[in-house]
XYZ file of C-alpha atoms in Angstrom:
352
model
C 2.243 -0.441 38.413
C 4.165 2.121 36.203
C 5.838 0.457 33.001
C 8.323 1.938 30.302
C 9.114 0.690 27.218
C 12.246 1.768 25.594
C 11.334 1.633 21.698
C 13.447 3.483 19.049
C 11.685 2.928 16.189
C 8.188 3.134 17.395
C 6.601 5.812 15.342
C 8.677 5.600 12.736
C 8.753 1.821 11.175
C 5.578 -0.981 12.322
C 8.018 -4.304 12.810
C 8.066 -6.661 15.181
C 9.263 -5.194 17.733
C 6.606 -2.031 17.037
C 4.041 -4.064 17.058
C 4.565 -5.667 20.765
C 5.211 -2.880 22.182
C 2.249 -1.545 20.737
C 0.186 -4.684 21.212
C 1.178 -4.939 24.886
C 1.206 -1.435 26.009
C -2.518 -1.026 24.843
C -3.335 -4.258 27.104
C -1.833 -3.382 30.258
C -3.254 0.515 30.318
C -6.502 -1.537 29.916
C -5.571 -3.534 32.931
C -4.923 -0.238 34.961
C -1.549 -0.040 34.647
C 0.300 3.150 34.118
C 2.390 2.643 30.588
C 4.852 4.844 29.354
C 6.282 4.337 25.491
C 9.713 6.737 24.824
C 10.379 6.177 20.972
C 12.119 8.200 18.294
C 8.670 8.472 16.262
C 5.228 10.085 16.817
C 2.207 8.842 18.773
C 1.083 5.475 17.345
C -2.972 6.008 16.430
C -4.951 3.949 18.603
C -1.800 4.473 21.774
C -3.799 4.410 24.880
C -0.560 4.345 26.378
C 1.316 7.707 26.871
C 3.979 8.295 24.248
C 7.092 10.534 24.466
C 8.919 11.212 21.541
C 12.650 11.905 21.672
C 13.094 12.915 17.342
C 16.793 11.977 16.767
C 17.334 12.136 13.310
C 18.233 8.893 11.588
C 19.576 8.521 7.759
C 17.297 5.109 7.109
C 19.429 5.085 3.613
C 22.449 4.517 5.779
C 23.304 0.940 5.415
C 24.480 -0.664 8.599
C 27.626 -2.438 9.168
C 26.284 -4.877 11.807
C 29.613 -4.315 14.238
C 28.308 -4.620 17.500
C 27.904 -1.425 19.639
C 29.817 0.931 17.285
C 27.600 0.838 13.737
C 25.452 3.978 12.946
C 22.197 2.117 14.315
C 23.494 0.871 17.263
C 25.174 4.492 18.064
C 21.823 6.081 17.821
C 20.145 3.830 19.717
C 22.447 4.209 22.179
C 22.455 7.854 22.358
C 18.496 7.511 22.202
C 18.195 5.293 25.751
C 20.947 8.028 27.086
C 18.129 10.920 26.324
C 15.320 8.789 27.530
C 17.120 7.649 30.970
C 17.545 11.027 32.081
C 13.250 11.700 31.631
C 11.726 8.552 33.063
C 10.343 8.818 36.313
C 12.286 7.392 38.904
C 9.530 5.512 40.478
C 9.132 3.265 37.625
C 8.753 -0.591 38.573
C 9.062 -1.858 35.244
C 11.670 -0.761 32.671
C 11.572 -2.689 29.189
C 14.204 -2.045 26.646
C 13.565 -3.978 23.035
C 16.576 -2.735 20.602
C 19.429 -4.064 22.664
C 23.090 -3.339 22.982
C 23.629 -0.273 24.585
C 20.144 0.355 25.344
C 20.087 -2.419 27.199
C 23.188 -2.280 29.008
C 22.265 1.802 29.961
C 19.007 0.316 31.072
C 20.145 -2.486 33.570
C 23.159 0.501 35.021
C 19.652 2.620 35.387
C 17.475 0.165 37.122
C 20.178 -1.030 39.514
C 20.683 2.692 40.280
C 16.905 3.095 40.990
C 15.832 -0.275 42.210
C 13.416 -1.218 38.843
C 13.319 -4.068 37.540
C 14.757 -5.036 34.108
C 12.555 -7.314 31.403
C 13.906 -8.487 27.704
C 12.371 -10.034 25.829
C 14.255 -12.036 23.200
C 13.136 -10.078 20.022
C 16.357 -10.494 18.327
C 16.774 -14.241 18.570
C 19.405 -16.759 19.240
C 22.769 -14.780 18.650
C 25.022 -11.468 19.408
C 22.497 -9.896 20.033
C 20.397 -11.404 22.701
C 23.557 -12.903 24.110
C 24.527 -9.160 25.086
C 20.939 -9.041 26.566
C 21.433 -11.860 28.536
C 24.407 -10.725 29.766
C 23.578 -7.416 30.776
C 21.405 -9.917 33.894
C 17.908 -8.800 33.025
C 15.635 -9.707 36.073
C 14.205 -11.790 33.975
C 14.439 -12.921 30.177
C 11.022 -13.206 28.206
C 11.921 -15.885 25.512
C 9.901 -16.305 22.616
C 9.806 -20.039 22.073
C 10.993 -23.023 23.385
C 13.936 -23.818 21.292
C 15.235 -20.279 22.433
C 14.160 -20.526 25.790
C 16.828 -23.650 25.511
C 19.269 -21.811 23.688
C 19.012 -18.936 26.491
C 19.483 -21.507 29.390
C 22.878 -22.065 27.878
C 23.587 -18.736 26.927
C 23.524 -17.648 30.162
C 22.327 -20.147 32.726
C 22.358 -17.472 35.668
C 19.656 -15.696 34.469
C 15.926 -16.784 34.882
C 14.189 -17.080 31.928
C 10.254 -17.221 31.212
C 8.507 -17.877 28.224
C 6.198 -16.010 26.578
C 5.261 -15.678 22.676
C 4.080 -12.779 20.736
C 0.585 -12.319 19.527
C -1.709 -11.635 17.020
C -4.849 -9.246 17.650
C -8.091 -11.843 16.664
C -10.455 -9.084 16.823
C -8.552 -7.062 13.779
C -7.252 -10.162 11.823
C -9.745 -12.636 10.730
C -11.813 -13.101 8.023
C -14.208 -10.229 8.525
C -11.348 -8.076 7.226
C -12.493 -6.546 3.927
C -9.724 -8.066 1.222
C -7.953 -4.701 -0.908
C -8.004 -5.311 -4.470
C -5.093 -6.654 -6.273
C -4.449 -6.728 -9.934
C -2.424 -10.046 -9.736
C -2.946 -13.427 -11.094
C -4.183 -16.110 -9.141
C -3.000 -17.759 -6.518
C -1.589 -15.024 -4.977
C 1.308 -15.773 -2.741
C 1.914 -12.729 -0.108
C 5.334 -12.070 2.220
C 5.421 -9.213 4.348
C 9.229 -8.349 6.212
C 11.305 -6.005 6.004
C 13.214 -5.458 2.771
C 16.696 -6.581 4.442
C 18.737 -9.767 3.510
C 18.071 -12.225 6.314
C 14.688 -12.326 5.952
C 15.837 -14.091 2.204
C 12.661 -12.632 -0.036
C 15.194 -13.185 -3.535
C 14.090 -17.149 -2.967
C 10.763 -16.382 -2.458
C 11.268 -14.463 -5.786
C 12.848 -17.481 -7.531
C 10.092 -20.259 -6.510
C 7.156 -18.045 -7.661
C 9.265 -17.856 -10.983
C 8.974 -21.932 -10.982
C 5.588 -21.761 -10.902
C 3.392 -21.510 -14.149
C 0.793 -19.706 -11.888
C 0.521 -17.530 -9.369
C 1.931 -14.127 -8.437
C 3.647 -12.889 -5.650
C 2.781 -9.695 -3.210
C 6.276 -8.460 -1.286
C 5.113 -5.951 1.726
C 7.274 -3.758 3.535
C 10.392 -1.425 3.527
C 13.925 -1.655 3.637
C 17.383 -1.581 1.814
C 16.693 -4.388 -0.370
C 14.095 -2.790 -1.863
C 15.898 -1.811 -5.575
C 17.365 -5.192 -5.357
C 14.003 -7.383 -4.969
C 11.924 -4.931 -7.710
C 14.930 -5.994 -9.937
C 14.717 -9.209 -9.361
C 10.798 -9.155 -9.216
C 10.112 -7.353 -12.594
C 12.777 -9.781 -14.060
C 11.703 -13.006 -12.799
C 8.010 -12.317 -12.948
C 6.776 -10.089 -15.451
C 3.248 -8.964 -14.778
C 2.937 -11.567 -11.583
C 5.370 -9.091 -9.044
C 4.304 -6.313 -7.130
C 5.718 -4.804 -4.122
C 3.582 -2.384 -1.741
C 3.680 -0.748 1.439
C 0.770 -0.007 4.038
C -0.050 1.112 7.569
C -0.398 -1.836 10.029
C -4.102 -1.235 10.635
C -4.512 -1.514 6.611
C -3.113 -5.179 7.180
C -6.137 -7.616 7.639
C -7.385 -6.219 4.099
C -3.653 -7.102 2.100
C -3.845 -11.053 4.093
C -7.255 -11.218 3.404
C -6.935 -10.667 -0.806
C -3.958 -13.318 -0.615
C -4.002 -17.304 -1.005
C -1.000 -18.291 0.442
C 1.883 -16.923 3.022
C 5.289 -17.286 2.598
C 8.397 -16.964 4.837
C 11.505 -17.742 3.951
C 13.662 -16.246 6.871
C 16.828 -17.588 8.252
C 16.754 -20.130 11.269
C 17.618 -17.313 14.028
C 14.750 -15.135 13.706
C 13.100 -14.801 16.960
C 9.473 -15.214 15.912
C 7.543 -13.705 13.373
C 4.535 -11.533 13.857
C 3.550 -12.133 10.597
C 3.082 -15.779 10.972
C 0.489 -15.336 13.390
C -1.176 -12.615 11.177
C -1.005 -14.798 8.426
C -2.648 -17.809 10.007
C -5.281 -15.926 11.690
C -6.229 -14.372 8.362
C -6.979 -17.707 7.184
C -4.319 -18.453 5.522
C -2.075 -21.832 5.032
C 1.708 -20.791 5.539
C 5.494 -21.918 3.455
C 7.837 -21.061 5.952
C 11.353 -22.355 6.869
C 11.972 -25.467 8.534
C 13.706 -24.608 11.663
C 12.656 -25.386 15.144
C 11.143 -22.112 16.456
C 8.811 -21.403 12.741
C 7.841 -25.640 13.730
C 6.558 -24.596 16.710
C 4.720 -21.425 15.657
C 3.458 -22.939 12.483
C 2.416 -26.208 13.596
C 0.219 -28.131 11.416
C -1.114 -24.928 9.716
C 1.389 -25.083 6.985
C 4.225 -26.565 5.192
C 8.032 -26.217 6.242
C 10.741 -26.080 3.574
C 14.392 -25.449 3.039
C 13.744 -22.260 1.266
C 17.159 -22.052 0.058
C 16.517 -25.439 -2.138
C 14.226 -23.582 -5.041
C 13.007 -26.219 -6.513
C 11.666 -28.083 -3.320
C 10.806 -24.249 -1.837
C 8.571 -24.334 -5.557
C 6.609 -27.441 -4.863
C 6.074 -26.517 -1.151
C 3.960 -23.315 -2.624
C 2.273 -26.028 -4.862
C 1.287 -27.645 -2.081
C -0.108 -25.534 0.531
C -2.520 -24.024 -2.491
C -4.020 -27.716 -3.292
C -4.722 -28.450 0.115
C -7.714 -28.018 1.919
C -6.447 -25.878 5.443
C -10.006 -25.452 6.535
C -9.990 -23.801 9.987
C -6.327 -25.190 10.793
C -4.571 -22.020 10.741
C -6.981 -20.242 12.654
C -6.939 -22.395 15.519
C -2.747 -22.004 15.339
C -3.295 -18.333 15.444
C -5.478 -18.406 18.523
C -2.758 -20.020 20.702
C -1.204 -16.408 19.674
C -4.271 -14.316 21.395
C -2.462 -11.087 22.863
C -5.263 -10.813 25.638
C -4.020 -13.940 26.743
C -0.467 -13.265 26.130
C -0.899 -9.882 27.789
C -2.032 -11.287 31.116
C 1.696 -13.758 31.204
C 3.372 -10.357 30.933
C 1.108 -8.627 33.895
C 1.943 -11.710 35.867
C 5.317 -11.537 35.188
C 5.770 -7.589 36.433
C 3.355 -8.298 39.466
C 5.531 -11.357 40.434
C 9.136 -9.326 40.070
C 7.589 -6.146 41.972
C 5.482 -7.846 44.691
Protein backbone atom coordinates (compact mmCIF):
# COMPACT_ATOMS: atom_id res chain seq x y z
CA UNK A 1 0.00 0.00 0.00
CA UNK A 2 1.57 3.46 -0.82
CA UNK A 3 0.82 6.20 1.97
CA UNK A 4 1.53 10.09 2.04
CA UNK A 5 1.54 12.21 4.73
CA UNK A 6 1.13 15.83 4.16
CA UNK A 7 3.25 17.46 7.15
CA UNK A 8 4.41 21.14 7.05
CA UNK A 9 6.29 21.38 9.88
CA UNK A 10 7.97 18.08 9.97
CA UNK A 11 11.62 18.85 10.01
CA UNK A 12 11.37 21.92 11.29
CA UNK A 13 9.41 21.90 14.88
CA UNK A 14 8.86 18.07 16.94
CA UNK A 15 4.94 18.72 18.14
CA UNK A 16 2.28 16.69 18.12
CA UNK A 17 1.49 16.45 15.05
CA UNK A 18 5.52 15.72 14.17
CA UNK A 19 5.62 13.24 16.30
CA UNK A 20 2.62 10.97 14.73
CA UNK A 21 3.55 11.35 11.70
CA UNK A 22 6.82 10.35 12.65
CA UNK A 23 5.68 7.67 15.07
CA UNK A 24 3.35 6.14 12.47
CA UNK A 25 5.25 6.42 9.33
CA UNK A 26 8.22 4.43 10.95
CA UNK A 27 5.52 1.59 11.86
CA UNK A 28 3.88 1.05 8.69
CA UNK A 29 7.36 1.00 6.44
CA UNK A 30 8.04 -1.75 9.06
CA UNK A 31 4.83 -3.41 8.11
CA UNK A 32 5.84 -3.26 4.32
CA UNK A 33 4.12 -0.48 3.39
CA UNK A 34 5.45 2.09 1.04
CA UNK A 35 5.38 5.65 3.14
CA UNK A 36 5.97 8.84 1.75
CA UNK A 37 6.44 12.10 4.27
CA UNK A 38 6.36 15.73 2.07
CA UNK A 39 7.23 18.40 4.85
CA UNK A 40 8.75 21.86 4.76
CA UNK A 41 11.83 20.56 6.97
CA UNK A 42 14.73 18.07 6.53
CA UNK A 43 14.81 14.29 6.95
CA UNK A 44 13.78 13.40 10.53
CA UNK A 45 16.92 11.05 11.99
CA UNK A 46 15.74 7.70 12.51
CA UNK A 47 12.89 8.30 9.08
CA UNK A 48 12.69 4.91 7.63
CA UNK A 49 10.09 6.42 5.70
CA UNK A 50 11.08 8.44 2.53
CA UNK A 51 11.04 12.18 3.11
CA UNK A 52 10.65 14.99 0.52
CA UNK A 53 11.30 18.31 1.49
CA UNK A 54 9.52 21.22 -0.18
CA UNK A 55 11.81 24.43 1.92
CA UNK A 56 9.24 27.31 1.84
CA UNK A 57 10.51 29.84 3.90
CA UNK A 58 8.50 30.68 6.99
CA UNK A 59 9.10 33.89 9.42
CA UNK A 60 8.38 31.66 12.85
CA UNK A 61 8.61 35.36 14.58
CA UNK A 62 5.51 36.17 12.61
CA UNK A 63 2.72 36.07 15.02
CA UNK A 64 -0.44 34.61 13.61
CA UNK A 65 -3.75 36.16 13.49
CA UNK A 66 -5.77 32.90 13.77
CA UNK A 67 -8.38 34.10 10.76
CA UNK A 68 -9.22 31.07 9.16
CA UNK A 69 -7.71 30.34 5.68
CA UNK A 70 -6.21 33.82 5.10
CA UNK A 71 -3.45 34.27 8.21
CA UNK A 72 0.30 33.97 7.25
CA UNK A 73 0.36 30.20 8.56
CA UNK A 74 -2.53 29.07 7.03
CA UNK A 75 -1.38 30.82 3.54
CA UNK A 76 1.79 28.87 3.63
CA UNK A 77 0.42 25.86 4.37
CA UNK A 78 -1.73 26.21 1.77
CA UNK A 79 0.69 27.09 -0.81
CA UNK A 80 2.85 24.12 0.70
CA UNK A 81 -0.02 21.16 -0.10
CA UNK A 82 -0.34 23.16 -3.67
CA UNK A 83 3.63 22.27 -4.27
CA UNK A 84 3.30 18.86 -2.81
CA UNK A 85 -0.01 17.84 -4.89
CA UNK A 86 1.58 18.40 -8.05
CA UNK A 87 4.76 15.62 -6.92
CA UNK A 88 2.88 12.77 -5.30
CA UNK A 89 2.48 9.84 -7.26
CA UNK A 90 -0.75 9.36 -8.62
CA UNK A 91 -1.09 5.84 -7.59
CA UNK A 92 -1.17 6.65 -4.03
CA UNK A 93 -4.00 4.76 -1.94
CA UNK A 94 -3.62 6.66 1.06
CA UNK A 95 -3.30 10.46 1.28
CA UNK A 96 -3.07 11.96 4.96
CA UNK A 97 -3.09 15.65 5.45
CA UNK A 98 -2.49 16.82 9.38
CA UNK A 99 -2.36 20.89 9.28
CA UNK A 100 -5.84 21.43 7.95
CA UNK A 101 -7.63 24.19 6.15
CA UNK A 102 -6.53 24.45 2.84
CA UNK A 103 -4.38 21.54 2.94
CA UNK A 104 -7.04 19.64 3.58
CA UNK A 105 -9.55 20.92 1.35
CA UNK A 106 -6.61 20.75 -1.78
CA UNK A 107 -6.19 17.23 -0.56
CA UNK A 108 -9.85 15.83 -0.68
CA UNK A 109 -10.20 18.02 -4.58
CA UNK A 110 -6.84 15.74 -5.21
CA UNK A 111 -7.99 12.39 -4.07
CA UNK A 112 -11.43 12.67 -5.68
CA UNK A 113 -9.50 13.58 -8.86
CA UNK A 114 -7.31 10.42 -8.49
CA UNK A 115 -9.51 7.98 -6.71
CA UNK A 116 -7.29 7.93 -3.09
CA UNK A 117 -8.63 7.88 -0.25
CA UNK A 118 -8.66 10.77 2.29
CA UNK A 119 -7.77 10.13 6.31
CA UNK A 120 -7.78 13.06 9.19
CA UNK A 121 -7.13 12.62 11.95
CA UNK A 122 -8.49 15.08 14.52
CA UNK A 123 -5.12 16.68 15.67
CA UNK A 124 -6.57 20.01 16.13
CA UNK A 125 -9.49 19.17 18.38
CA UNK A 126 -13.05 20.07 18.85
CA UNK A 127 -13.42 23.48 16.91
CA UNK A 128 -12.80 25.61 13.49
CA UNK A 129 -10.51 23.76 12.75
CA UNK A 130 -11.45 20.17 12.60
CA UNK A 131 -14.94 21.29 11.73
CA UNK A 132 -13.37 22.44 8.25
CA UNK A 133 -11.81 18.88 8.24
CA UNK A 134 -14.88 17.31 8.67
CA UNK A 135 -16.38 19.11 6.19
CA UNK A 136 -14.05 18.77 3.52
CA UNK A 137 -15.83 14.59 3.76
CA UNK A 138 -12.63 12.78 4.63
CA UNK A 139 -13.22 8.99 3.86
CA UNK A 140 -12.91 8.62 7.11
CA UNK A 141 -12.19 10.78 10.36
CA UNK A 142 -9.53 9.32 12.90
CA UNK A 143 -10.74 10.90 16.26
CA UNK A 144 -8.60 11.01 19.10
CA UNK A 145 -10.87 10.26 22.02
CA UNK A 146 -14.18 9.56 22.80
CA UNK A 147 -15.56 12.82 23.87
CA UNK A 148 -14.38 14.06 20.32
CA UNK A 149 -15.36 11.17 18.55
CA UNK A 150 -18.95 12.50 20.06
CA UNK A 151 -18.35 15.93 19.31
CA UNK A 152 -17.43 14.82 15.56
CA UNK A 153 -20.71 12.74 15.20
CA UNK A 154 -22.44 16.05 15.59
CA UNK A 155 -20.17 18.05 13.77
CA UNK A 156 -20.77 16.35 10.87
CA UNK A 157 -22.88 13.24 11.19
CA UNK A 158 -22.33 12.21 7.39
CA UNK A 159 -19.01 11.37 7.80
CA UNK A 160 -17.74 8.03 9.37
CA UNK A 161 -15.65 8.42 12.07
CA UNK A 162 -13.13 5.85 13.82
CA UNK A 163 -11.26 6.16 16.80
CA UNK A 164 -7.92 5.92 17.33
CA UNK A 165 -5.47 7.65 20.01
CA UNK A 166 -1.95 8.71 19.71
CA UNK A 167 0.94 6.93 21.25
CA UNK A 168 3.83 6.90 23.16
CA UNK A 169 7.05 4.80 22.05
CA UNK A 170 7.59 2.26 25.44
CA UNK A 171 10.81 1.13 24.17
CA UNK A 172 12.38 4.94 24.28
CA UNK A 173 10.33 6.26 27.31
CA UNK A 174 10.57 4.38 30.46
CA UNK A 175 12.63 4.33 33.21
CA UNK A 176 15.79 2.99 31.64
CA UNK A 177 16.14 6.51 30.21
CA UNK A 178 19.28 8.04 31.74
CA UNK A 179 17.77 11.34 33.77
CA UNK A 180 19.95 14.86 32.40
CA UNK A 181 21.09 16.80 35.22
CA UNK A 182 19.23 19.72 36.48
CA UNK A 183 20.37 22.39 38.80
CA UNK A 184 16.82 22.90 40.31
CA UNK A 185 15.39 22.42 43.67
CA UNK A 186 13.44 19.59 44.54
CA UNK A 187 10.49 18.46 43.54
CA UNK A 188 10.87 19.33 40.23
CA UNK A 189 7.70 19.96 38.37
CA UNK A 190 8.30 19.64 34.35
CA UNK A 191 5.74 20.99 31.32
CA UNK A 192 6.73 20.54 27.93
CA UNK A 193 4.29 22.52 24.96
CA UNK A 194 4.76 24.83 22.89
CA UNK A 195 5.40 28.36 24.13
CA UNK A 196 1.87 29.67 22.73
CA UNK A 197 -1.12 30.91 24.91
CA UNK A 198 -3.62 28.06 24.88
CA UNK A 199 -1.54 25.71 26.20
CA UNK A 200 -1.82 28.36 29.58
CA UNK A 201 2.01 27.71 31.04
CA UNK A 202 1.64 31.57 33.02
CA UNK A 203 -0.67 29.34 35.65
CA UNK A 204 1.60 26.73 35.78
CA UNK A 205 4.04 29.63 36.57
CA UNK A 206 1.79 31.06 39.32
CA UNK A 207 1.07 27.63 41.33
CA UNK A 208 4.81 26.71 41.48
CA UNK A 209 5.13 30.34 42.96
CA UNK A 210 2.50 29.03 45.81
CA UNK A 211 4.58 26.48 46.64
CA UNK A 212 7.43 26.85 49.31
CA UNK A 213 9.23 24.02 47.34
CA UNK A 214 9.80 22.88 44.25
CA UNK A 215 10.90 24.30 40.90
CA UNK A 216 9.55 24.24 37.68
CA UNK A 217 11.20 22.98 34.13
CA UNK A 218 9.16 24.78 30.96
CA UNK A 219 10.28 22.77 27.58
CA UNK A 220 9.73 23.89 24.24
CA UNK A 221 9.50 26.87 21.73
CA UNK A 222 7.22 29.40 20.77
CA UNK A 223 6.02 33.11 20.91
CA UNK A 224 5.43 33.16 24.49
CA UNK A 225 8.70 32.53 25.19
CA UNK A 226 9.90 36.38 26.49
CA UNK A 227 6.63 36.45 28.19
CA UNK A 228 6.94 33.10 30.41
CA UNK A 229 11.02 33.84 31.22
CA UNK A 230 9.48 37.16 32.54
CA UNK A 231 7.15 35.79 34.39
CA UNK A 232 9.43 32.77 35.43
CA UNK A 233 12.52 34.77 36.69
CA UNK A 234 9.92 37.00 38.52
CA UNK A 235 7.79 34.57 40.18
CA UNK A 236 10.50 32.07 40.91
CA UNK A 237 13.83 33.25 41.45
CA UNK A 238 16.39 30.49 41.29
CA UNK A 239 13.42 27.63 40.99
CA UNK A 240 12.59 28.60 36.88
CA UNK A 241 14.30 27.39 34.03
CA UNK A 242 13.22 27.05 30.56
CA UNK A 243 15.11 24.66 27.96
CA UNK A 244 14.81 23.26 24.68
CA UNK A 245 15.91 19.70 23.29
CA UNK A 246 15.65 17.26 20.40
CA UNK A 247 12.78 14.73 20.84
CA UNK A 248 15.11 11.74 21.13
CA UNK A 249 16.88 13.78 24.15
CA UNK A 250 13.30 13.50 25.83
CA UNK A 251 13.22 10.30 28.07
CA UNK A 252 16.43 11.87 29.88
CA UNK A 253 14.48 15.64 30.72
CA UNK A 254 11.03 13.23 32.10
CA UNK A 255 13.22 11.04 33.69
CA UNK A 256 15.22 13.96 36.06
CA UNK A 257 11.57 15.38 36.84
CA UNK A 258 9.03 14.51 39.81
CA UNK A 259 5.96 15.63 38.62
CA UNK A 260 4.10 16.61 35.10
CA UNK A 261 2.03 19.33 34.61
CA UNK A 262 -0.54 20.41 31.96
CA UNK A 263 -2.52 23.07 32.16
CA UNK A 264 -4.02 23.33 28.54
CA UNK A 265 -7.39 24.52 27.58
CA UNK A 266 -10.39 21.97 27.29
CA UNK A 267 -10.15 21.71 23.27
CA UNK A 268 -6.83 20.33 22.86
CA UNK A 269 -7.03 17.22 20.94
CA UNK A 270 -4.73 15.02 23.00
CA UNK A 271 -1.47 15.50 24.26
CA UNK A 272 1.59 13.53 23.36
CA UNK A 273 3.15 14.59 26.26
CA UNK A 274 0.77 13.03 28.61
CA UNK A 275 1.56 9.75 27.45
CA UNK A 276 5.35 10.56 27.60
CA UNK A 277 4.94 11.76 30.88
CA UNK A 278 3.16 8.76 32.34
CA UNK A 279 5.28 6.27 30.71
CA UNK A 280 8.33 7.98 32.18
CA UNK A 281 6.99 7.23 35.46
CA UNK A 282 5.63 10.03 36.29
CA UNK A 283 2.20 11.11 38.24
CA UNK A 284 0.47 13.93 36.07
CA UNK A 285 -1.64 17.72 37.11
CA UNK A 286 -3.50 18.21 34.15
CA UNK A 287 -6.85 19.96 33.36
CA UNK A 288 -10.06 18.58 34.16
CA UNK A 289 -11.83 18.24 30.96
CA UNK A 290 -13.24 15.14 29.45
CA UNK A 291 -10.67 14.09 26.81
CA UNK A 292 -7.22 14.77 29.52
CA UNK A 293 -9.98 12.30 32.01
CA UNK A 294 -9.78 9.83 29.68
CA UNK A 295 -6.08 9.93 28.79
CA UNK A 296 -5.01 10.48 32.33
CA UNK A 297 -7.12 8.15 34.10
CA UNK A 298 -6.21 7.30 37.52
CA UNK A 299 -2.50 8.18 36.90
CA UNK A 300 -2.90 11.66 38.10
CA UNK A 301 -4.82 14.48 39.46
CA UNK A 302 -7.27 16.80 37.39
CA UNK A 303 -7.63 20.48 38.28
CA UNK A 304 -9.11 23.72 37.13
CA UNK A 305 -5.78 25.15 36.36
CA UNK A 306 -7.13 28.51 36.02
CA UNK A 307 -8.13 28.43 39.98
CA UNK A 308 -4.27 28.96 41.36
CA UNK A 309 -4.73 28.22 44.50
CA UNK A 310 -6.59 24.79 44.01
CA UNK A 311 -4.09 24.28 40.67
CA UNK A 312 -1.23 24.82 43.90
CA UNK A 313 -2.51 22.09 46.12
CA UNK A 314 -3.15 19.70 43.15
CA UNK A 315 0.92 19.86 42.60
CA UNK A 316 1.01 19.21 46.45
CA UNK A 317 -0.71 16.36 45.96
CA UNK A 318 0.44 14.30 43.19
CA UNK A 319 4.19 14.71 44.92
CA UNK A 320 2.88 13.07 48.41
CA UNK A 321 1.33 10.30 46.82
CA UNK A 322 2.61 7.08 46.20
CA UNK A 323 1.82 6.49 42.00
CA UNK A 324 3.74 3.27 42.04
CA UNK A 325 3.38 1.64 38.59
CA UNK A 326 -0.07 3.54 37.90
CA UNK A 327 1.09 5.74 35.27
CA UNK A 328 2.91 3.26 33.49
CA UNK A 329 0.18 0.98 33.01
CA UNK A 330 -1.95 4.35 31.62
CA UNK A 331 0.85 4.86 29.22
CA UNK A 332 0.76 1.35 27.85
CA UNK A 333 -2.88 1.65 26.67
CA UNK A 334 -0.88 4.40 24.45
CA UNK A 335 1.62 1.62 22.79
CA UNK A 336 2.14 2.97 19.08
CA UNK A 337 2.79 -0.74 17.86
CA UNK A 338 -0.56 -1.31 18.86
CA UNK A 339 -1.93 1.91 17.76
CA UNK A 340 -0.07 1.50 14.48
CA UNK A 341 -1.79 -1.73 13.53
CA UNK A 342 -5.71 0.35 14.03
CA UNK A 343 -4.25 2.69 11.41
CA UNK A 344 -3.00 -0.33 8.92
CA UNK A 345 -6.46 -1.72 9.43
CA UNK A 346 -8.03 1.27 8.77
CA UNK A 347 -6.12 1.93 5.12
CA UNK A 348 -6.49 -1.91 4.28
CA UNK A 349 -10.28 -1.68 5.05
CA UNK A 350 -10.86 1.80 2.85
CA UNK A 351 -8.58 0.35 -0.13
CA UNK A 352 -9.67 -3.33 -0.18
Amino acid sequence: MKIAFLSFYSGEVYRGVETFVHELGNRLVKMGHKVTVYQNGPELKGAGYKTVTVGLKINYKRLNTYVSFLNYYGRRVGFFALKVLKRIDKDTDIIFPTNGQWQALFSSIWAKIHRAKIVISGQSGPGLDDRINLWTFPDRFVALTSPQKIWAKRANPFVKIEKIPNGVDLTKFGDKAKPISLSLPRPVILSVAAFDFWKRLDLAIKAVAHLENGSLLLVGRGPQEEKLKKLGEKLLPGRFKMLSFPHNQMPGVYRAADIFTYPTVSWESFGIVLAEAMASGLPVVATSDPIRKEIVGRAGVLVNPTDIKSYSVALEVAHKLKWGKRPLYQAKKFDWDKIALKYEQLFLDLTK
